[in-house]
Amino acid sequence: MRLFEVLIVVFNILLIGWILLFKNKSQRGPLIGFGVSAIIMLVHGLVEGMRWPMIPAYVMTALPLVIFAVRLKSKSRLPGEQPARKRSIVKLVLLTLLTVIYSSVAVVLPILFPIFTFNKPAGPYKIGTVTYDWKDDQRDEVLTPDTSDKRELMVQVWYPADAKAKGKTEFYHSEPDIFAEGYSKVFNMPKLLFTAFGKVRTHAIENAEISNAESSYPVLIFSHGLSGTKMQNTFQIELLVSHGYIVVGIDHTYSSTASIFQDGRVAYYQPIDMTSTGPMDQLNDQWVGDAEFVLDQVEKLAANDPEHRFTGRMDMNHVGMFGHSFGGATSVQMVMKDARIKAAINMDGVLYGKLRIPEEGLNKPFLMMSADSSLEALQSTDNSELSDLGKKLMERFDHIADGGNYWMTIKNMTHMGFTDIYLLSPLFQFLQKGNIREAQSLINEYSLDFFDHYLKKKPLRLLEQNIGEHPTFTLQKD
């Protein structure tokens, strides 16, 4: 809960308790208390912004006045009423019970649906960001009926910013209503549950001046999961950028929660048949095309940025890629297909795509991160049809760690634990057996160690030293 949210809830509970339990009060006291409560609520609305989980607390602001009015009225008992003593005891018990129930709801709702914060990035750099709307005139958009449509992508770039950079940090979602609608469609849950994303701020400052601490910075391409977003791994992206990387996030149009183009058009997620490998492999080929196109555009920025921000500042000789789920599979395809990608991380992505990992391995630096629950689901024999599909998909993992690469399996981990989504509510975190913040810290530490070594030539601090079984993960290398 935010500061003024805590203040308004605690003050109102104390105020109601005082009114109920202490009788020798002037009429002026409760009125003053109500006025203070109203002022706190006003400040909260102006500074933090009002939201639906706080509705019970807002109503509690008016409750002291109601109780005060009832008590004034009860001073003159009508003929036929119960004796004052008996009536006052019953009333006190009922009001106390209602106050306890109502106060509990007022406290629990904002706790279950908080305005979460991202951990402050540990690196020395501040974070700048800029967004692009890029159209690939060489590729048709196959996911719409209009044959004249060309593939169009929203791309966000995060970069190390100058230490003196100032400005308001960006919201996690600039169009919260659109994304709440998108999340509602994807998860088949009420839109109201996702409105908190609209009040969450990141650590990125739009159009901040790029840092001059280094002449250039390695580039990382990020590909989200199916129905995800380019900012779905903000916890990880900000950490990498703060340590001196430029991260380029892609919204894979019609496969993302929502793509909002610069002219206001919105492309929501379009479901796909996930029960067979054919359609998934075909869609992945489109995502590989997206990544190649975005990498082409990034090269143009590095050579001659019209805004002069990235000209000469992107180290295109040291480019990596990472992704979650379907984006992780795309990272594997790219590291095999595109010579520009020097190293890649796949976070819990089934290996969809046309290319297969050869027996000798990838022959490029690669780190696979898996959730134990995801591997268990692929190996499950509960359903014969799904079991056959899972067996075929698991065969694609046969040589994933061959050739000196790494495979980390995180224990008590779920597929969506690799993203920001569980930060939205403790209710989602019940799906995650382990602590989500600790899991994200583990992901960040090993992602940074991997890219630092293979793109910045720094000594390995964790990967090589921690092969084997550990309480929270297993790390193997063949």
Tab-separated table of C-alpha atoms in Angstrom:
chain	number	residue	atom	x	y	z
A	1	MET	CA	0.000	0.000	0.000
A	2	ARG	CA	1.150	3.527	-0.734
A	3	LEU	CA	1.757	6.133	1.986
A	4	PHE	CA	-1.541	8.024	1.868
A	5	GLU	CA	-3.453	4.781	1.356
A	6	VAL	CA	-2.027	3.527	4.647
A	7	LEU	CA	-2.768	6.832	6.355
A	8	ILE	CA	-6.399	7.005	5.301
A	9	VAL	CA	-7.135	3.385	6.271
A	10	VAL	CA	-5.377	3.535	9.653
A	11	PHE	CA	-6.792	6.958	10.537
A	12	ASN	CA	-10.355	5.929	9.703
A	13	ILE	CA	-10.160	2.697	11.694
A	14	LEU	CA	-8.833	4.572	14.734
A	15	LEU	CA	-11.448	7.300	14.299
A	16	ILE	CA	-14.342	4.842	14.154
A	17	GLY	CA	-12.996	2.937	17.141
A	18	TRP	CA	-12.747	6.161	19.118
A	19	ILE	CA	-16.324	7.114	18.251
A	20	LEU	CA	-17.680	3.698	19.180
A	21	LEU	CA	-15.766	3.041	22.383
A	22	PHE	CA	-15.491	6.424	24.060
A	23	LYS	CA	-18.768	8.107	24.996
A	24	ASN	CA	-17.668	11.294	26.715
A	25	LYS	CA	-16.931	13.282	23.601
A	26	SER	CA	-18.149	16.611	22.357
A	27	GLN	CA	-19.953	16.754	19.042
A	28	ARG	CA	-17.081	18.756	17.681
A	29	GLY	CA	-14.502	15.944	18.030
A	30	PRO	CA	-15.978	13.513	15.475
A	31	LEU	CA	-16.611	16.361	13.040
A	32	ILE	CA	-12.969	17.411	13.234
A	33	GLY	CA	-11.912	13.781	12.780
A	34	PHE	CA	-14.115	13.439	9.733
A	35	GLY	CA	-12.656	16.625	8.285
A	36	VAL	CA	-9.098	15.371	8.743
A	37	SER	CA	-10.054	12.060	7.096
A	38	ALA	CA	-11.530	13.929	4.142
A	39	ILE	CA	-8.347	16.008	3.782
A	40	ILE	CA	-6.175	12.853	3.777
A	41	MET	CA	-8.391	11.306	1.112
A	42	LEU	CA	-8.171	14.467	-0.999
A	43	VAL	CA	-4.367	14.547	-0.775
A	44	HIS	CA	-4.259	10.840	-1.618
A	45	GLY	CA	-6.383	11.449	-4.702
A	46	LEU	CA	-4.225	14.349	-5.881
A	47	VAL	CA	-0.815	12.826	-5.134
A	48	GLU	CA	-1.302	9.087	-5.662
A	49	GLY	CA	-4.544	8.838	-7.615
A	50	MET	CA	-7.692	7.012	-6.563
A	51	ARG	CA	-8.345	3.383	-7.485
A	52	TRP	CA	-11.043	0.779	-6.991
A	53	PRO	CA	-9.477	-1.379	-4.209
A	54	MET	CA	-9.621	1.725	-2.002
A	55	ILE	CA	-13.408	2.199	-2.366
A	56	PRO	CA	-14.135	0.665	1.075
A	57	ALA	CA	-11.609	3.069	2.600
A	58	TYR	CA	-13.227	6.009	0.801
A	59	VAL	CA	-16.624	4.994	2.170
A	60	MET	CA	-15.062	4.777	5.627
A	61	THR	CA	-14.293	8.464	5.351
A	62	ALA	CA	-18.034	9.155	5.335
A	63	LEU	CA	-18.848	6.515	7.956
A	64	PRO	CA	-17.782	8.541	11.008
A	65	LEU	CA	-20.212	11.298	10.002
A	66	VAL	CA	-23.020	8.761	9.584
A	67	ILE	CA	-22.333	7.249	12.987
A	68	PHE	CA	-22.177	10.701	14.515
A	69	ALA	CA	-25.555	11.600	12.970
A	70	VAL	CA	-27.096	8.344	14.228
A	71	ARG	CA	-25.852	9.007	17.739
A	72	LEU	CA	-27.350	12.488	17.706
A	73	LYS	CA	-30.675	11.082	16.609
A	74	SER	CA	-30.631	8.338	19.223
A	75	LYS	CA	-30.527	10.890	22.057
A	76	SER	CA	-34.301	11.322	21.831
A	77	ARG	CA	-35.921	7.873	22.124
A	78	LEU	CA	-39.439	7.503	20.745
A	79	PRO	CA	-42.310	5.901	22.792
A	80	GLY	CA	-42.279	2.109	22.602
A	81	GLU	CA	-38.526	1.845	21.986
A	82	GLN	CA	-36.317	-0.525	23.997
A	83	PRO	CA	-34.689	0.844	27.132
A	84	ALA	CA	-31.677	2.987	26.305
A	85	ARG	CA	-29.170	0.749	28.094
A	86	LYS	CA	-30.244	-2.451	26.364
A	87	ARG	CA	-30.580	-0.741	22.987
A	88	SER	CA	-27.170	0.947	23.222
A	89	ILE	CA	-25.406	-2.337	24.029
A	90	VAL	CA	-26.971	-4.127	21.040
A	91	LYS	CA	-26.190	-1.212	18.799
A	92	LEU	CA	-22.595	-1.057	20.011
A	93	VAL	CA	-22.061	-4.774	19.392
A	94	LEU	CA	-23.528	-4.606	15.903
A	95	LEU	CA	-21.628	-1.470	14.951
A	96	THR	CA	-18.397	-2.915	16.304
A	97	LEU	CA	-18.902	-6.132	14.356
A	98	LEU	CA	-19.663	-4.243	11.153
A	99	THR	CA	-16.670	-1.972	11.720
A	100	VAL	CA	-14.332	-4.951	12.134
A	101	ILE	CA	-15.626	-6.612	8.960
A	102	TYR	CA	-15.564	-3.419	6.954
A	103	SER	CA	-12.128	-2.416	8.212
A	104	SER	CA	-10.783	-5.844	7.266
A	105	VAL	CA	-12.053	-5.440	3.718
A	106	ALA	CA	-10.610	-1.920	3.533
A	107	VAL	CA	-7.192	-3.249	4.544
A	108	VAL	CA	-7.162	-6.503	2.561
A	109	LEU	CA	-8.269	-5.206	-0.845
A	110	PRO	CA	-5.380	-2.743	-1.425
A	111	ILE	CA	-2.940	-5.358	-0.090
A	112	LEU	CA	-4.189	-7.970	-2.561
A	113	PHE	CA	-4.123	-5.462	-5.417
A	114	PRO	CA	-1.177	-3.154	-4.655
A	115	ILE	CA	0.580	-0.602	-6.792
A	116	PHE	CA	3.798	-2.595	-6.898
A	117	THR	CA	7.258	-1.154	-7.463
A	118	PHE	CA	10.222	-2.530	-9.359
A	119	ASN	CA	13.431	-3.021	-7.419
A	120	LYS	CA	15.906	-0.218	-7.989
A	121	PRO	CA	18.402	-1.403	-10.627
A	122	ALA	CA	21.738	-2.221	-9.036
A	123	GLY	CA	23.984	-0.957	-11.826
A	124	PRO	CA	25.714	2.440	-12.043
A	125	TYR	CA	23.635	3.796	-14.940
A	126	LYS	CA	20.308	5.546	-15.014
A	127	ILE	CA	17.854	4.379	-17.661
A	128	GLY	CA	16.559	6.188	-20.715
A	129	THR	CA	13.933	4.949	-23.144
A	130	VAL	CA	12.474	5.753	-26.548
A	131	THR	CA	9.800	4.006	-28.629
A	132	TYR	CA	9.604	3.450	-32.400
A	133	ASP	CA	6.881	2.449	-34.845
A	134	TRP	CA	8.603	0.503	-37.648
A	135	LYS	CA	6.949	-0.927	-40.756
A	136	ASP	CA	8.556	-3.659	-42.851
A	137	ASP	CA	7.499	-2.892	-46.421
A	138	GLN	CA	9.087	-6.146	-47.592
A	139	ARG	CA	6.784	-8.428	-45.592
A	140	ASP	CA	3.029	-8.889	-45.787
A	141	GLU	CA	0.966	-9.023	-42.605
A	142	VAL	CA	-0.420	-12.561	-42.711
A	143	LEU	CA	-2.530	-12.240	-39.549
A	144	THR	CA	-5.068	-9.825	-41.064
A	145	PRO	CA	-7.471	-10.338	-43.999
A	146	ASP	CA	-6.269	-7.184	-45.773
A	147	THR	CA	-3.771	-8.344	-48.399
A	148	SER	CA	-2.272	-4.847	-48.607
A	149	ASP	CA	-1.199	-4.837	-44.936
A	150	LYS	CA	2.505	-4.826	-44.237
A	151	ARG	CA	4.135	-6.097	-41.071
A	152	GLU	CA	4.316	-3.257	-38.520
A	153	LEU	CA	6.021	-3.448	-35.127
A	154	MET	CA	6.192	-1.317	-32.022
A	155	VAL	CA	9.716	-1.368	-30.599
A	156	GLN	CA	10.992	0.100	-27.333
A	157	VAL	CA	14.665	0.786	-26.666
A	158	TRP	CA	16.102	1.138	-23.168
A	159	TYR	CA	19.631	2.541	-22.846
A	160	PRO	CA	22.157	3.688	-20.209
A	161	ALA	CA	21.355	7.306	-19.406
A	162	ASP	CA	23.557	10.110	-18.177
A	163	ALA	CA	24.012	10.244	-14.406
A	164	LYS	CA	22.537	13.757	-14.387
A	165	ALA	CA	19.463	12.771	-16.388
A	166	LYS	CA	16.304	14.221	-14.874
A	167	GLY	CA	12.642	13.832	-15.583
A	168	LYS	CA	9.632	11.830	-14.510
A	169	THR	CA	10.005	8.102	-14.833
A	170	GLU	CA	7.695	6.400	-17.307
A	171	PHE	CA	4.566	4.481	-16.428
A	172	TYR	CA	4.697	0.736	-16.989
A	173	HIS	CA	1.780	1.130	-19.414
A	174	SER	CA	1.130	4.505	-21.007
A	175	GLU	CA	-2.378	3.429	-22.091
A	176	PRO	CA	-3.629	1.458	-19.064
A	177	ASP	CA	-7.210	1.004	-20.264
A	178	ILE	CA	-6.090	-0.592	-23.514
A	179	PHE	CA	-3.682	-2.945	-21.797
A	180	ALA	CA	-6.200	-3.814	-19.082
A	181	GLU	CA	-8.573	-4.796	-21.888
A	182	GLY	CA	-5.807	-6.810	-23.516
A	183	TYR	CA	-4.907	-8.643	-20.310
A	184	SER	CA	-8.594	-9.316	-19.700
A	185	LYS	CA	-8.886	-10.996	-23.109
A	186	VAL	CA	-5.693	-13.024	-22.670
A	187	PHE	CA	-6.335	-14.273	-19.136
A	188	ASN	CA	-10.145	-14.350	-19.395
A	189	MET	CA	-10.387	-12.381	-16.172
A	190	PRO	CA	-12.148	-9.099	-15.265
A	191	LYS	CA	-10.508	-6.012	-16.719
A	192	LEU	CA	-10.694	-4.362	-13.293
A	193	LEU	CA	-7.981	-6.683	-11.952
A	194	PHE	CA	-5.362	-5.235	-14.306
A	195	THR	CA	-5.962	-1.510	-13.878
A	196	ALA	CA	-3.176	-1.270	-11.254
A	197	PHE	CA	-0.607	-1.579	-14.073
A	198	GLY	CA	-1.606	1.923	-15.116
A	199	LYS	CA	-0.233	3.452	-11.892
A	200	VAL	CA	3.034	1.497	-11.765
A	201	ARG	CA	6.121	3.501	-12.651
A	202	THR	CA	9.374	2.155	-14.028
A	203	HIS	CA	12.872	3.649	-13.585
A	204	ALA	CA	13.105	4.748	-17.233
A	205	ILE	CA	13.131	8.407	-18.296
A	206	GLU	CA	11.811	9.084	-21.785
A	207	ASN	CA	14.318	10.653	-24.210
A	208	ALA	CA	16.996	11.002	-21.525
A	209	GLU	CA	20.496	11.800	-22.751
A	210	ILE	CA	22.575	8.678	-23.318
A	211	SER	CA	25.497	8.225	-20.950
A	212	ASN	CA	28.994	9.114	-22.142
A	213	ALA	CA	30.656	6.882	-19.560
A	214	GLU	CA	31.409	4.369	-22.344
A	215	SER	CA	31.918	5.017	-26.032
A	216	SER	CA	29.426	2.307	-27.013
A	217	TYR	CA	27.230	-0.349	-25.406
A	218	PRO	CA	26.453	-3.964	-26.345
A	219	VAL	CA	22.943	-4.499	-27.728
A	220	LEU	CA	20.412	-7.071	-26.519
A	221	ILE	CA	17.237	-7.941	-28.422
A	222	PHE	CA	14.290	-8.980	-26.224
A	223	SER	CA	11.392	-11.102	-27.464
A	224	HIS	CA	8.342	-11.550	-25.223
A	225	GLY	CA	6.221	-14.666	-24.736
A	226	LEU	CA	3.112	-15.499	-26.754
A	227	SER	CA	0.447	-12.946	-25.707
A	228	GLY	CA	3.060	-11.002	-23.722
A	229	THR	CA	4.461	-7.494	-24.206
A	230	LYS	CA	7.798	-5.880	-24.957
A	231	MET	CA	7.917	-4.563	-21.374
A	232	GLN	CA	6.832	-7.788	-19.646
A	233	ASN	CA	10.357	-8.345	-18.255
A	234	THR	CA	10.985	-4.851	-16.957
A	235	PHE	CA	12.506	-6.329	-13.785
A	236	GLN	CA	15.238	-7.869	-15.954
A	237	ILE	CA	15.557	-5.245	-18.679
A	238	GLU	CA	16.202	-2.412	-16.221
A	239	LEU	CA	18.862	-4.417	-14.408
A	240	LEU	CA	20.736	-5.144	-17.642
A	241	VAL	CA	20.496	-1.548	-18.857
A	242	SER	CA	21.755	-0.229	-15.530
A	243	HIS	CA	24.885	-2.333	-16.079
A	244	GLY	CA	25.625	-0.883	-19.501
A	245	TYR	CA	23.471	-2.634	-22.118
A	246	ILE	CA	21.103	-1.263	-24.717
A	247	VAL	CA	17.977	-3.445	-24.756
A	248	VAL	CA	15.608	-3.473	-27.728
A	249	GLY	CA	12.161	-4.900	-26.948
A	250	ILE	CA	9.816	-6.059	-29.720
A	251	ASP	CA	6.026	-6.197	-29.643
A	252	HIS	CA	5.188	-9.058	-32.015
A	253	THR	CA	1.991	-7.625	-33.495
A	254	TYR	CA	-1.178	-9.722	-33.041
A	255	SER	CA	0.858	-12.070	-30.854
A	256	SER	CA	1.298	-9.500	-28.061
A	257	THR	CA	-1.246	-8.461	-25.432
A	258	ALA	CA	-1.748	-5.198	-27.294
A	259	SER	CA	0.291	-3.207	-29.788
A	260	ILE	CA	-0.543	0.502	-29.779
A	261	PHE	CA	0.729	2.238	-32.889
A	262	GLN	CA	1.678	5.897	-32.970
A	263	ASP	CA	-1.503	6.892	-34.829
A	264	GLY	CA	-3.647	5.305	-32.098
A	265	ARG	CA	-4.501	2.008	-33.816
A	266	VAL	CA	-4.583	-1.006	-31.508
A	267	ALA	CA	-3.796	-4.614	-32.432
A	268	TYR	CA	-4.893	-7.084	-29.762
A	269	TYR	CA	-3.686	-10.649	-29.332
A	270	GLN	CA	-5.053	-13.218	-31.781
A	271	PRO	CA	-5.146	-16.782	-30.361
A	272	ILE	CA	-3.414	-19.586	-32.259
A	273	ASP	CA	-3.733	-23.372	-32.251
A	274	MET	CA	-1.161	-24.558	-29.701
A	275	THR	CA	-2.064	-28.263	-29.800
A	276	SER	CA	0.322	-29.145	-32.630
A	277	THR	CA	3.821	-28.129	-33.635
A	278	GLY	CA	3.040	-27.088	-37.239
A	279	PRO	CA	1.235	-23.777	-36.613
A	280	MET	CA	3.627	-22.917	-33.784
A	281	ASP	CA	6.712	-23.541	-35.903
A	282	GLN	CA	5.198	-21.441	-38.687
A	283	LEU	CA	4.370	-18.545	-36.359
A	284	ASN	CA	7.867	-18.714	-34.910
A	285	ASP	CA	9.255	-18.215	-38.391
A	286	GLN	CA	7.359	-14.906	-38.502
A	287	TRP	CA	8.856	-13.904	-35.147
A	288	VAL	CA	12.338	-14.676	-36.457
A	289	GLY	CA	11.528	-12.375	-39.369
A	290	ASP	CA	10.497	-9.703	-36.857
A	291	ALA	CA	13.783	-10.033	-34.993
A	292	GLU	CA	15.834	-9.877	-38.193
A	293	PHE	CA	13.959	-6.787	-39.368
A	294	VAL	CA	14.350	-5.041	-36.004
A	295	LEU	CA	18.044	-5.869	-35.978
A	296	ASP	CA	18.338	-4.306	-39.456
A	297	GLN	CA	16.668	-1.139	-38.149
A	298	VAL	CA	18.930	-1.078	-35.102
A	299	GLU	CA	21.961	-1.243	-37.379
A	300	LYS	CA	20.622	1.822	-39.210
A	301	LEU	CA	20.233	3.666	-35.893
A	302	ALA	CA	23.761	2.724	-34.896
A	303	ALA	CA	25.096	4.056	-38.200
A	304	ASN	CA	22.997	7.203	-38.479
A	305	ASP	CA	20.319	7.982	-35.924
A	306	PRO	CA	18.198	10.934	-37.151
A	307	GLU	CA	17.930	12.064	-33.522
A	308	HIS	CA	21.712	11.602	-33.039
A	309	ARG	CA	21.183	9.542	-29.887
A	310	PHE	CA	22.503	6.145	-30.964
A	311	THR	CA	24.871	7.062	-33.796
A	312	GLY	CA	28.140	5.286	-33.011
A	313	ARG	CA	26.884	4.329	-29.539
A	314	MET	CA	25.607	0.808	-30.259
A	315	ASP	CA	28.259	-1.904	-30.281
A	316	MET	CA	26.940	-4.018	-33.154
A	317	ASN	CA	29.872	-6.407	-32.880
A	318	HIS	CA	28.536	-7.607	-29.542
A	319	VAL	CA	24.836	-8.333	-29.929
A	320	GLY	CA	22.896	-10.820	-27.834
A	321	MET	CA	19.287	-11.908	-27.586
A	322	PHE	CA	17.025	-13.149	-24.821
A	323	GLY	CA	13.375	-14.034	-24.637
A	324	HIS	CA	10.652	-15.672	-22.603
A	325	SER	CA	8.612	-18.671	-23.745
A	326	PHE	CA	7.896	-18.270	-27.473
A	327	GLY	CA	10.363	-15.383	-27.482
A	328	GLY	CA	12.921	-17.712	-25.932
A	329	ALA	CA	12.371	-20.135	-28.794
A	330	THR	CA	12.854	-17.206	-31.182
A	331	SER	CA	16.173	-16.407	-29.481
A	332	VAL	CA	17.357	-19.977	-30.111
A	333	GLN	CA	16.367	-19.787	-33.780
A	334	MET	CA	18.123	-16.426	-34.136
A	335	VAL	CA	21.373	-17.543	-32.542
A	336	MET	CA	21.469	-20.458	-35.002
A	337	LYS	CA	20.385	-18.484	-38.072
A	338	ASP	CA	21.733	-14.936	-37.703
A	339	ALA	CA	25.483	-14.440	-37.436
A	340	ARG	CA	24.939	-11.054	-35.796
A	341	ILE	CA	23.624	-12.716	-32.615
A	342	LYS	CA	26.676	-13.739	-30.578
A	343	ALA	CA	24.956	-15.167	-27.470
A	344	ALA	CA	21.406	-15.990	-26.380
A	345	ILE	CA	19.229	-16.846	-23.375
A	346	ASN	CA	15.994	-18.809	-23.584
A	347	MET	CA	13.750	-18.406	-20.534
A	348	ASP	CA	11.395	-21.383	-20.344
A	349	GLY	CA	10.665	-21.509	-24.043
A	350	VAL	CA	9.699	-24.759	-25.782
A	351	LEU	CA	11.968	-25.088	-28.811
A	352	TYR	CA	9.527	-24.187	-31.568
A	353	GLY	CA	10.894	-23.165	-34.961
A	354	LYS	CA	12.228	-24.691	-38.169
A	355	LEU	CA	15.833	-25.263	-37.084
A	356	ARG	CA	16.945	-28.057	-34.725
A	357	ILE	CA	19.914	-27.943	-32.380
A	358	PRO	CA	22.632	-30.174	-33.894
A	359	GLU	CA	24.277	-33.019	-31.958
A	360	GLU	CA	27.384	-30.942	-31.316
A	361	GLY	CA	25.295	-28.149	-29.796
A	362	LEU	CA	24.824	-24.555	-30.879
A	363	ASN	CA	28.525	-23.672	-31.122
A	364	LYS	CA	27.607	-20.267	-29.704
A	365	PRO	CA	27.251	-19.182	-26.070
A	366	PHE	CA	23.798	-20.181	-24.848
A	367	LEU	CA	21.965	-20.335	-21.517
A	368	MET	CA	18.687	-22.213	-21.119
A	369	MET	CA	16.554	-21.346	-18.088
A	370	SER	CA	13.641	-23.673	-17.320
A	371	ALA	CA	10.918	-23.814	-14.680
A	372	ASP	CA	10.757	-27.230	-13.055
A	373	SER	CA	6.959	-27.210	-13.380
A	374	SER	CA	7.196	-26.590	-17.138
A	375	LEU	CA	9.498	-29.571	-17.667
A	376	GLU	CA	7.196	-31.715	-15.533
A	377	ALA	CA	4.217	-30.668	-17.676
A	378	LEU	CA	6.035	-31.623	-20.894
A	379	GLN	CA	6.954	-35.010	-19.439
A	380	SER	CA	3.500	-35.701	-17.978
A	381	THR	CA	1.719	-38.915	-19.059
A	382	ASP	CA	-1.743	-38.006	-17.725
A	383	ASN	CA	-3.129	-37.327	-21.204
A	384	SER	CA	-1.957	-39.593	-24.026
A	385	GLU	CA	-2.421	-36.972	-26.769
A	386	LEU	CA	-0.600	-34.259	-24.839
A	387	SER	CA	1.961	-36.808	-23.694
A	388	ASP	CA	2.860	-37.614	-27.314
A	389	LEU	CA	3.171	-33.893	-28.089
A	390	GLY	CA	5.281	-33.317	-24.979
A	391	LYS	CA	7.562	-36.229	-25.903
A	392	LYS	CA	8.141	-34.804	-29.388
A	393	LEU	CA	8.882	-31.382	-27.942
A	394	MET	CA	11.246	-32.747	-25.274
A	395	GLU	CA	13.264	-34.470	-28.024
A	396	ARG	CA	14.139	-30.980	-29.263
A	397	PHE	CA	15.984	-30.401	-25.967
A	398	ASP	CA	18.342	-33.361	-26.470
A	399	HIS	CA	21.454	-31.331	-27.345
A	400	ILE	CA	20.618	-28.058	-25.663
A	401	ALA	CA	23.594	-28.072	-23.269
A	402	ASP	CA	26.014	-29.853	-25.602
A	403	GLY	CA	29.085	-28.006	-26.771
A	404	GLY	CA	29.740	-26.352	-23.410
A	405	ASN	CA	26.468	-24.492	-22.905
A	406	TYR	CA	24.403	-24.123	-19.741
A	407	TRP	CA	20.977	-25.366	-18.672
A	408	MET	CA	19.527	-23.982	-15.451
A	409	THR	CA	16.362	-25.485	-13.973
A	410	ILE	CA	14.821	-23.267	-11.295
A	411	LYS	CA	13.016	-25.129	-8.516
A	412	ASN	CA	9.514	-24.229	-7.302
A	413	MET	CA	9.186	-22.115	-10.430
A	414	THR	CA	6.326	-21.561	-12.867
A	415	HIS	CA	6.293	-20.435	-16.484
A	416	MET	CA	4.970	-16.927	-15.797
A	417	GLY	CA	7.401	-16.460	-12.920
A	418	PHE	CA	9.926	-15.352	-15.539
A	419	THR	CA	7.844	-12.196	-16.167
A	420	ASP	CA	6.497	-9.206	-14.223
A	421	ILE	CA	2.915	-10.509	-14.094
A	422	TYR	CA	3.071	-12.080	-10.624
A	423	LEU	CA	4.050	-8.735	-9.119
A	424	LEU	CA	0.517	-7.532	-9.836
A	425	SER	CA	-1.008	-9.323	-6.865
A	426	PRO	CA	-0.129	-11.751	-4.060
A	427	LEU	CA	-3.058	-13.785	-5.431
A	428	PHE	CA	-0.992	-14.551	-8.541
A	429	GLN	CA	2.020	-15.353	-6.387
A	430	PHE	CA	0.157	-18.288	-4.850
A	431	LEU	CA	0.819	-19.989	-8.197
A	432	GLN	CA	4.531	-19.568	-7.543
A	433	LYS	CA	5.721	-21.889	-4.767
A	434	GLY	CA	8.918	-19.930	-4.229
A	435	ASN	CA	9.358	-16.217	-3.563
A	436	ILE	CA	8.916	-14.346	-6.841
A	437	ARG	CA	11.374	-11.571	-5.944
A	438	GLU	CA	14.054	-14.131	-5.106
A	439	ALA	CA	13.407	-15.963	-8.369
A	440	GLN	CA	13.725	-12.711	-10.317
A	441	SER	CA	16.960	-11.907	-8.509
A	442	LEU	CA	18.348	-15.311	-9.510
A	443	ILE	CA	17.339	-14.745	-13.144
A	444	ASN	CA	18.962	-11.315	-13.122
A	445	GLU	CA	22.212	-12.458	-11.546
A	446	TYR	CA	22.789	-15.260	-14.035
A	447	SER	CA	21.586	-13.289	-17.068
A	448	LEU	CA	24.041	-10.522	-16.233
A	449	ASP	CA	26.881	-12.951	-15.574
A	450	PHE	CA	26.240	-14.676	-18.916
A	451	PHE	CA	26.111	-11.532	-21.059
A	452	ASP	CA	28.942	-9.826	-19.168
A	453	HIS	CA	31.215	-12.748	-19.976
A	454	TYR	CA	30.302	-13.381	-23.583
A	455	LEU	CA	29.634	-9.801	-24.741
A	456	LYS	CA	31.909	-7.790	-22.433
A	457	LYS	CA	34.641	-10.391	-21.876
A	458	LYS	CA	34.394	-10.204	-18.103
A	459	PRO	CA	35.298	-13.257	-15.980
A	460	LEU	CA	32.416	-15.532	-15.036
A	461	ARG	CA	31.329	-15.005	-11.433
A	462	LEU	CA	28.529	-17.580	-11.151
A	463	LEU	CA	27.906	-19.892	-14.076
A	464	GLU	CA	31.100	-21.902	-14.126
A	465	GLN	CA	31.411	-21.900	-10.345
A	466	ASN	CA	27.924	-23.279	-9.620
A	467	ILE	CA	27.515	-26.334	-11.825
A	468	GLY	CA	25.419	-28.957	-10.017
A	469	GLU	CA	22.558	-29.151	-7.524
A	470	HIS	CA	21.575	-26.220	-5.313
A	471	PRO	CA	18.605	-25.538	-2.991
A	472	THR	CA	16.877	-23.235	-5.507
A	473	PHE	CA	18.186	-24.460	-8.867
A	474	THR	CA	20.085	-27.089	-10.817
A	475	LEU	CA	22.784	-25.987	-13.280
A	476	GLN	CA	24.185	-28.417	-15.798
A	477	LYS	CA	26.842	-28.183	-18.487
A	478	ASP	CA	27.824	-31.018	-20.845
